[in-house]
Amino acid sequence: SSPHCSGTGNGEGTWCAAMDYADVQKSWLKRLVCPAARRLCEPRVLKRVFYPSLYSVLLRWCPGMLESVLLAIVFLLWLVWDADQLSEMQDQRTKKDLAPALKVAEFAQGSMVARLGTRITGLDGGLPIGGYTGSEASLRFADLRRKTHCLFAPKAVVWGNDWADVLESTGDPLAYNLLRCLPRLYRFCLESRAGRDVDGFVFEARGEHYGETLEAFAWTVREVLEGLSAADPAGVHCMRSKSIARRGWYFEFAREPLFITTFAPCYSVSNPRYQFGIHPESCFVLLQPEESFLRHDLPHDRPRTATNWECPVDIRDRIRVNFHRHGREYRIPETVSYPPAEFIVAPLNPLVDPPVEFWRASRPSGKQKTVDRTS
């Protein structure tokens, strides 16, 4: 009998198999007929049917040769005009399809290179199949995503940068790699705004000195976000704002609001930003567009006291409970109106220590070493 049938009798199984076959045929016909019907209903297709038919009818009613020639000339002129209109429509469609790549290429070869004053290799304005989910940062960060307690993380679609080793004697490796990833981040924002299935962009800073201490990590995050902000194609430069420490501020790039989460090896096993010992030579800055949260229908934020710890009612509650159950509870304000910047770099003890004002961080001297070793 058919595997889709719950009955055991041969007759019932045969009937179910016949129904399955009929359903397959209907599905095939629907896929074939519906697009064809939509195409036939397009105004241009209707006009191409109507005008030649009208020409045939009028040609039969022409009283003489002169009228027939004039009618043929008019019809030929219409054919030329219609072909020109079709060509223009195809050009517009092609420009629309190529618009994101053209914007990224212009951004890469124009303002960024001009600002640097030199040629940078590895500027990618195109888009490979699947985006940049296969980048080095995305693949390395995936090892961390599989261990974190965020329920969205394992299935998230994350792009990232490809770190290039540069001798410090020839320039700043962090600044160089920021410049290399700018076109890719810009393309990511364009894809997000167009409703594509992208959830995050991760920037990997590779080098133990970038995240071995909280002081060093705060400075690294400041450098990364200020570097991205300074190259914002929209010219907003949100990191230059004097209201970073206030409510209402948020990080944005190319007019895309981005939620920032950071991870570093300086955090202990009890910290929600703990890196699980994965890639201890690197730290990660994750930028998540608000469009992703809307697409996944994440419930609205609410105070800590509104969390149902005993019986989670939605995905937000379950995420909070999951971190708490694993001993990595994070700070949840008792208000939904708070400065987002205070949550970008977590303190070593997020439930006790004051917020880390990373935007005021200075380059570490290298003599201090503040690493959380508590468990």
C-alpha angles and dihedrals in degrees: 000000000000116000087227092059123088093197123096100206117102093228093052091046092051090050091051091048090052090050091050090051091049090050090051091050091049091049091050092048091047092053090049102041102039097059090044091050092049090049092051091052093056112114093235093054092047091051091050089055097042102047098049088047090050090049091053092050094047092046090060091052096049109119097209149008095267093055091047092052092048091049090050091051091051091049092050091050089052090051091052091048092048092050090050091051091049091051091050091050091051090050091052091048091050092049090050091051092048096041097098093048092047092050092050093046092049091048092048097047098034127041098012097050091042090053092051095044095217141071118272122200122215098042104154117200095158127079122233122212108285093017117250098320086121095058119123094249093048093050094045092045090051088069088060095042091058091059102041121099097233106114093212096052104080094056098036119125104232130181123195149171131272110232116226119201112235127179110246088223089066097045147307109310093202094052091044093053092045090056091048094054098045096092089047092051090047090053089048091056092048091051091049092050089050089057097253120157099262123132108176149358117218123200115201119204105198116205131080093239091064095067111008092107133028090241092053092045093050089052091048092052090048091051093048097048094041090049092051092043093051090055095045106144089215090056094230096126093194093187089065091062118114091217099067091117093050136085115267096039118117136167116257138176125187089357090301116128108226130196111216126214123171136199130193139168091243091079121094129232091267095055120098088226091054111143096209091233090290116146094347090185091066142057126201136220112197120199115195121188118227087233088070093057090048092048091052090046094235110187120248118276118264137181123276092252090058091060115110099222097173099045113016111215101194145006093279091056092046092053092050092047091046093056091044093050091053092050095252103106115167130211113276116187122228088233134053091221109077139126107278092203090069090066099049096085112032120218119240090257104030095187095052112019122081119255118282110245094208093169088069095045119127129207108282117246093223094237096091121072115185109174123159108238098167119116 
